[in-house]
């Protein structure tokens, strides 16, 4: 694979159904090397998400990728898990074989820092869970934004409602302090927020096509998404589901899929009684001179091509 690799990715995640589908998208690409996975609390406890990462790497054909256990709770607040969205086991209550491996001894933050120190400017980071591990990594290595080539974050709700409160999206709301530290740090950052992920959906017709794809990878993923679509039926009123994390993976490895974006500094509201966890983009024409580095907030994608590529990754 080394001769084919053009993208090296560290994935920080909390698998999670849509995390699983994001891993499937990456694992199917021979030019993508997944250099490591950091597990974090979020969709389930960190012990469960780490084991799920190992199970999914076995399922999707990347059994040698190291998995590190990361943060078990946010920096400040109490953790909130999402069994009602992702099932009691985090994977739609679909049972996968137990992994034969165990996580590595390093923490997720330590693994990330070591890898980017060894490969400065050559590793991208895909963060699709709470950003606690990245905040801890910044504490270990303040030069992290210089060492990471590019950071793609699935999180936030910039100009649309939140999904865990009127203003806040789950990954950001699960650790607002960590997210604010990451957004302030100066990464080359793409933000894949609810603004685009709630408009990029696997429809009932697409889910039916997936059900017809033979093989363990496709059939297990189909079962994950069937559970997910039932949750989203209560939101959309029809059988379909938002493709949050897989879209972030696609933007990372297939940036041509992006058709629209704007650049703005992004902050996280930490003190508002009704707005804690809100992502606030400063879109003024003349922001103040001391503004942090702007993030690219994706607003448009080639949805049909993305969904075709997602299906191809499971064939």
Short mmCIF file of C-alpha atoms in Angstrom, two decimals:
data_model
loop_
_atom_site.label_atom_id
_atom_site.label_comp_id
_atom_site.label_asym_id
_atom_site.label_seq_id
_atom_site.Cartn_x
_atom_site.Cartn_y
_atom_site.Cartn_z
CA UNK A 1 0.00 0.00 0.00
CA UNK A 2 2.89 2.37 0.71
CA UNK A 3 3.46 3.07 -2.99
CA UNK A 4 -0.19 3.99 -3.50
CA UNK A 5 -0.69 6.19 -0.45
CA UNK A 6 -1.45 9.85 -1.14
CA UNK A 7 -3.38 10.67 2.04
CA UNK A 8 -2.51 9.75 5.62
CA UNK A 9 -5.37 10.21 8.07
CA UNK A 10 -5.68 10.04 11.84
CA UNK A 11 -9.34 9.53 12.75
CA UNK A 12 -10.66 10.77 16.09
CA UNK A 13 -14.11 9.30 16.57
CA UNK A 14 -16.79 7.85 18.86
CA UNK A 15 -18.28 4.93 16.84
CA UNK A 16 -21.30 5.39 16.43
CA UNK A 17 -23.20 4.45 13.30
CA UNK A 18 -22.19 7.36 11.12
CA UNK A 19 -18.61 7.05 12.40
CA UNK A 20 -18.73 3.45 11.17
CA UNK A 21 -19.82 4.54 7.70
CA UNK A 22 -17.07 7.17 7.62
CA UNK A 23 -14.51 4.46 8.40
CA UNK A 24 -15.96 2.35 5.59
CA UNK A 25 -15.48 5.25 3.16
CA UNK A 26 -11.84 5.69 4.14
CA UNK A 27 -10.98 2.00 4.40
CA UNK A 28 -12.16 1.27 0.85
CA UNK A 29 -9.63 3.66 -0.64
CA UNK A 30 -6.21 2.13 -1.37
CA UNK A 31 -4.63 5.58 -1.59
CA UNK A 32 -5.69 6.39 1.99
CA UNK A 33 -3.58 5.19 4.91
CA UNK A 34 -5.42 5.32 8.23
CA UNK A 35 -2.42 5.87 10.50
CA UNK A 36 -4.33 5.63 13.76
CA UNK A 37 -7.68 5.97 15.48
CA UNK A 38 -8.36 7.83 18.69
CA UNK A 39 -11.54 6.81 20.48
CA UNK A 40 -13.47 9.29 22.57
CA UNK A 41 -16.68 9.25 24.62
CA UNK A 42 -19.79 10.55 22.89
CA UNK A 43 -22.10 8.12 21.15
CA UNK A 44 -21.18 5.64 23.91
CA UNK A 45 -18.55 5.27 26.62
CA UNK A 46 -14.94 5.43 25.45
CA UNK A 47 -14.45 1.77 26.35
CA UNK A 48 -17.26 0.81 23.97
CA UNK A 49 -16.24 3.22 21.20
CA UNK A 50 -12.65 1.91 21.27
CA UNK A 51 -13.83 -1.70 20.95
CA UNK A 52 -16.23 -0.65 18.19
CA UNK A 53 -13.33 0.95 16.31
CA UNK A 54 -11.43 -2.36 16.48
CA UNK A 55 -14.50 -4.30 15.33
CA UNK A 56 -15.06 -1.92 12.43
CA UNK A 57 -11.45 -2.04 11.28
CA UNK A 58 -11.77 -5.84 11.13
CA UNK A 59 -15.05 -5.56 9.22
CA UNK A 60 -13.75 -3.03 6.69
CA UNK A 61 -10.41 -4.72 6.05
CA UNK A 62 -7.96 -2.54 7.99
CA UNK A 63 -7.08 -4.84 10.93
CA UNK A 64 -3.60 -3.40 11.52
CA UNK A 65 -4.57 0.22 12.29
CA UNK A 66 -3.70 1.12 15.91
CA UNK A 67 -6.61 2.19 18.11
CA UNK A 68 -5.99 4.28 21.23
CA UNK A 69 -8.41 4.94 24.07
CA UNK A 70 -8.95 8.64 24.65
CA UNK A 71 -11.00 10.85 26.92
CA UNK A 72 -13.80 9.28 28.92
CA UNK A 73 -15.46 12.60 29.75
CA UNK A 74 -15.46 16.28 28.75
CA UNK A 75 -12.99 18.79 30.14
CA UNK A 76 -15.58 20.45 32.40
CA UNK A 77 -19.13 19.09 32.25
CA UNK A 78 -20.62 15.66 32.76
CA UNK A 79 -20.74 13.34 29.72
CA UNK A 80 -23.95 12.74 27.77
CA UNK A 81 -24.19 9.60 25.68
CA UNK A 82 -26.49 8.78 22.73
CA UNK A 83 -27.76 5.22 23.04
CA UNK A 84 -31.18 6.31 21.80
CA UNK A 85 -29.60 7.40 18.50
CA UNK A 86 -26.98 4.69 17.95
CA UNK A 87 -28.26 1.74 19.98
CA UNK A 88 -27.04 0.35 23.26
CA UNK A 89 -23.83 -0.99 21.68
CA UNK A 90 -23.27 2.11 19.52
CA UNK A 91 -23.75 0.18 16.28
CA UNK A 92 -27.51 -0.04 16.02
CA UNK A 93 -27.51 -3.13 18.26
CA UNK A 94 -25.91 -5.08 15.38
CA UNK A 95 -23.47 -7.64 16.79
CA UNK A 96 -20.04 -7.86 15.20
CA UNK A 97 -17.37 -10.45 16.06
CA UNK A 98 -15.24 -9.58 19.07
CA UNK A 99 -11.87 -8.08 18.10
CA UNK A 100 -8.77 -10.20 18.55
CA UNK A 101 -6.68 -7.10 19.30
CA UNK A 102 -6.74 -4.65 22.18
CA UNK A 103 -6.11 -0.89 22.09
CA UNK A 104 -2.54 0.34 22.25
CA UNK A 105 -1.02 1.50 25.53
CA UNK A 106 -0.78 5.16 24.48
CA UNK A 107 -3.71 7.48 24.98
CA UNK A 108 -5.41 8.89 21.89
CA UNK A 109 -3.78 12.28 22.48
CA UNK A 110 -0.34 10.69 22.91
CA UNK A 111 -0.72 8.57 19.77
CA UNK A 112 -1.75 11.57 17.68
CA UNK A 113 1.10 13.72 18.98
CA UNK A 114 3.70 11.01 18.36
CA UNK A 115 2.48 10.34 14.82
CA UNK A 116 2.46 13.98 13.74
CA UNK A 117 5.86 14.62 15.32
CA UNK A 118 7.23 11.70 13.32
CA UNK A 119 5.46 12.90 10.13
CA UNK A 120 5.26 16.71 10.32
CA UNK A 121 2.92 18.20 7.75
CA UNK A 122 2.03 14.81 6.29
CA UNK A 123 -1.00 13.69 8.33
CA UNK A 124 -4.57 14.95 8.10
CA UNK A 125 -6.92 14.63 11.06
CA UNK A 126 -10.60 13.74 10.72
CA UNK A 127 -12.44 14.55 13.95
CA UNK A 128 -16.02 13.28 14.05
CA UNK A 129 -16.71 13.13 17.78
CA UNK A 130 -16.33 15.50 20.73
CA UNK A 131 -13.02 17.34 20.41
CA UNK A 132 -11.66 16.43 23.85
CA UNK A 133 -8.79 14.29 22.55
CA UNK A 134 -7.60 17.10 20.28
CA UNK A 135 -7.74 19.61 23.12
CA UNK A 136 -5.65 17.25 25.27
CA UNK A 137 -3.22 16.77 22.39
CA UNK A 138 -2.83 20.56 22.16
CA UNK A 139 -1.85 20.53 25.83
CA UNK A 140 0.85 17.97 25.08
CA UNK A 141 2.06 19.67 21.88
CA UNK A 142 1.16 23.34 21.37
CA UNK A 143 2.67 23.15 17.84
CA UNK A 144 -0.01 20.64 16.81
CA UNK A 145 -1.64 23.02 14.26
CA UNK A 146 1.75 23.34 12.51
CA UNK A 147 2.38 19.58 12.55
CA UNK A 148 -1.08 18.55 11.25
CA UNK A 149 -1.53 19.15 7.53
CA UNK A 150 -5.29 19.67 7.64
CA UNK A 151 -8.09 19.19 10.17
CA UNK A 152 -11.63 18.31 9.09
CA UNK A 153 -14.23 18.53 11.87
CA UNK A 154 -17.78 17.26 11.74
CA UNK A 155 -19.54 19.50 14.19
CA UNK A 156 -21.47 22.65 14.81
CA UNK A 157 -24.59 24.37 13.58
CA UNK A 158 -23.65 27.75 12.15
CA UNK A 159 -26.76 29.10 10.44
CA UNK A 160 -29.24 26.29 11.21
CA UNK A 161 -30.75 24.93 14.43
CA UNK A 162 -28.81 22.54 16.62
CA UNK A 163 -29.71 18.90 17.19
CA UNK A 164 -29.25 18.59 20.96
CA UNK A 165 -30.50 22.07 21.80
CA UNK A 166 -31.97 24.97 19.89
CA UNK A 167 -28.48 26.18 18.96
CA UNK A 168 -25.94 23.40 19.64
CA UNK A 169 -24.82 20.34 17.69
CA UNK A 170 -23.97 17.15 19.58
CA UNK A 171 -20.20 16.90 19.05
CA UNK A 172 -19.62 20.51 20.06
CA UNK A 173 -22.15 20.46 22.90
CA UNK A 174 -20.54 17.33 24.34
CA UNK A 175 -17.40 19.36 25.13
CA UNK A 176 -17.72 23.07 24.31
CA UNK A 177 -14.48 24.01 26.07
CA UNK A 178 -12.50 21.49 24.02
CA UNK A 179 -14.09 22.68 20.78
CA UNK A 180 -13.31 26.31 21.58
CA UNK A 181 -9.66 25.39 22.27
CA UNK A 182 -9.40 23.59 18.94
CA UNK A 183 -11.06 26.37 16.94
CA UNK A 184 -8.75 28.93 18.57
CA UNK A 185 -5.54 26.97 17.95
CA UNK A 186 -4.90 27.91 14.31
CA UNK A 187 -5.45 24.67 12.40
CA UNK A 188 -6.03 24.62 8.66
CA UNK A 189 -9.64 23.72 9.39
CA UNK A 190 -12.68 22.61 7.41
CA UNK A 191 -15.94 22.58 9.35
CA UNK A 192 -18.65 20.17 8.21
CA UNK A 193 -21.63 21.36 10.21
CA UNK A 194 -25.31 20.51 10.38
CA UNK A 195 -25.77 23.26 7.78
CA UNK A 196 -24.69 20.75 5.12
CA UNK A 197 -24.98 17.33 6.79
CA UNK A 198 -28.70 17.63 7.46
CA UNK A 199 -29.15 18.29 3.73
CA UNK A 200 -26.98 15.34 2.68
CA UNK A 201 -29.10 12.28 3.36
CA UNK A 202 -29.26 8.61 2.54
CA UNK A 203 -32.80 8.31 1.19
CA UNK A 204 -34.99 5.24 1.45
CA UNK A 205 -34.18 4.44 -2.17
CA UNK A 206 -30.41 4.63 -1.47
CA UNK A 207 -30.82 2.43 1.62
CA UNK A 208 -32.70 -0.09 -0.54
CA UNK A 209 -29.80 -0.13 -3.01
CA UNK A 210 -27.38 -0.79 -0.16
CA UNK A 211 -29.50 -3.71 1.04
CA UNK A 212 -28.98 -5.37 -2.35
CA UNK A 213 -25.16 -5.20 -2.16
CA UNK A 214 -23.79 -8.63 -1.18
CA UNK A 215 -21.04 -9.19 1.37
CA UNK A 216 -20.52 -8.79 5.08
CA UNK A 217 -19.34 -5.19 4.89
CA UNK A 218 -22.37 -3.93 2.99
CA UNK A 219 -24.89 -6.05 4.88
CA UNK A 220 -23.58 -5.03 8.32
CA UNK A 221 -23.52 -1.37 7.28
CA UNK A 222 -27.04 -1.69 5.92
CA UNK A 223 -28.17 -3.03 9.29
CA UNK A 224 -26.46 -0.14 11.11
CA UNK A 225 -28.19 2.39 8.88
CA UNK A 226 -31.60 0.74 9.18
CA UNK A 227 -31.47 1.45 12.92
CA UNK A 228 -30.23 5.00 12.28
CA UNK A 229 -32.95 5.68 9.72
CA UNK A 230 -35.62 4.68 12.21
CA UNK A 231 -34.32 7.33 14.61
CA UNK A 232 -34.27 9.90 11.80
CA UNK A 233 -37.78 8.98 10.74
CA UNK A 234 -38.87 10.93 13.82
CA UNK A 235 -37.07 14.00 12.45
CA UNK A 236 -37.61 13.78 8.69
CA UNK A 237 -40.96 11.96 8.72
CA UNK A 238 -39.69 9.45 6.14
CA UNK A 239 -37.13 6.62 6.06
CA UNK A 240 -33.81 8.37 5.54
CA UNK A 241 -30.83 9.46 7.61
CA UNK A 242 -28.30 12.28 7.66
CA UNK A 243 -24.78 11.30 6.62
CA UNK A 244 -22.84 13.47 9.06
CA UNK A 245 -19.50 11.73 9.55
CA UNK A 246 -19.20 10.02 6.15
CA UNK A 247 -19.61 13.40 4.47
CA UNK A 248 -16.73 14.77 6.55
CA UNK A 249 -14.58 11.80 5.48
CA UNK A 250 -15.52 12.45 1.86
CA UNK A 251 -14.62 16.13 2.07
CA UNK A 252 -11.22 15.16 3.44
CA UNK A 253 -10.27 12.65 0.74
CA UNK A 254 -12.40 13.98 -2.15
CA UNK A 255 -12.32 17.79 -1.78
CA UNK A 256 -13.67 18.24 -5.31
CA UNK A 257 -17.06 17.22 -3.89
CA UNK A 258 -17.32 20.63 -2.22
CA UNK A 259 -19.29 23.14 -4.30
CA UNK A 260 -19.62 25.95 -1.78
CA UNK A 261 -18.00 27.27 1.38
CA UNK A 262 -17.29 30.47 3.22
CA UNK A 263 -14.37 31.40 5.44
CA UNK A 264 -14.83 32.93 8.88
CA UNK A 265 -13.40 32.73 12.36
CA UNK A 266 -15.52 30.35 14.46
CA UNK A 267 -16.02 30.51 18.21
CA UNK A 268 -17.97 28.35 20.64
CA UNK A 269 -20.37 29.94 23.11
CA UNK A 270 -19.46 28.75 26.61
CA UNK A 271 -21.59 30.80 28.99
CA UNK A 272 -25.02 31.31 27.42
CA UNK A 273 -27.87 29.76 29.37
CA UNK A 274 -29.70 28.89 26.15
CA UNK A 275 -26.79 28.94 23.70
CA UNK A 276 -23.96 26.98 25.37
CA UNK A 277 -22.22 24.93 22.68
CA UNK A 278 -23.37 27.17 19.83
CA UNK A 279 -20.85 27.66 16.99
CA UNK A 280 -20.63 31.33 16.08
CA UNK A 281 -19.05 32.34 12.76
CA UNK A 282 -18.00 35.97 12.45
CA UNK A 283 -19.02 36.84 8.89
CA UNK A 284 -18.43 40.58 9.15
CA UNK A 285 -16.60 42.06 6.19
CA UNK A 286 -14.03 43.60 8.52
CA UNK A 287 -13.51 41.39 11.57
CA UNK A 288 -11.30 42.78 14.31
CA UNK A 289 -7.54 42.73 13.75
CA UNK A 290 -6.87 40.11 16.44
CA UNK A 291 -9.22 37.49 14.97
CA UNK A 292 -8.25 33.86 15.03
CA UNK A 293 -7.52 31.96 11.83
CA UNK A 294 -10.64 31.53 9.72
CA UNK A 295 -12.21 28.11 9.20
CA UNK A 296 -13.75 26.99 5.93
CA UNK A 297 -17.43 26.23 6.57
CA UNK A 298 -18.76 23.93 3.86
CA UNK A 299 -22.16 24.95 2.48
CA UNK A 300 -22.56 22.83 -0.66
CA UNK A 301 -21.49 19.40 -1.91
CA UNK A 302 -22.08 17.12 -4.90
CA UNK A 303 -24.55 14.98 -2.98
CA UNK A 304 -25.31 12.43 -5.70
CA UNK A 305 -21.64 11.78 -6.42
CA UNK A 306 -20.88 11.45 -2.72
CA UNK A 307 -23.66 8.89 -2.23
CA UNK A 308 -22.50 6.94 -5.29
CA UNK A 309 -18.97 6.87 -3.91
CA UNK A 310 -20.29 5.81 -0.52
CA UNK A 311 -22.12 2.90 -2.09
CA UNK A 312 -19.06 1.93 -4.13
CA UNK A 313 -16.98 1.81 -0.97
CA UNK A 314 -19.21 -0.98 0.36
CA UNK A 315 -19.31 -3.15 -2.76
#
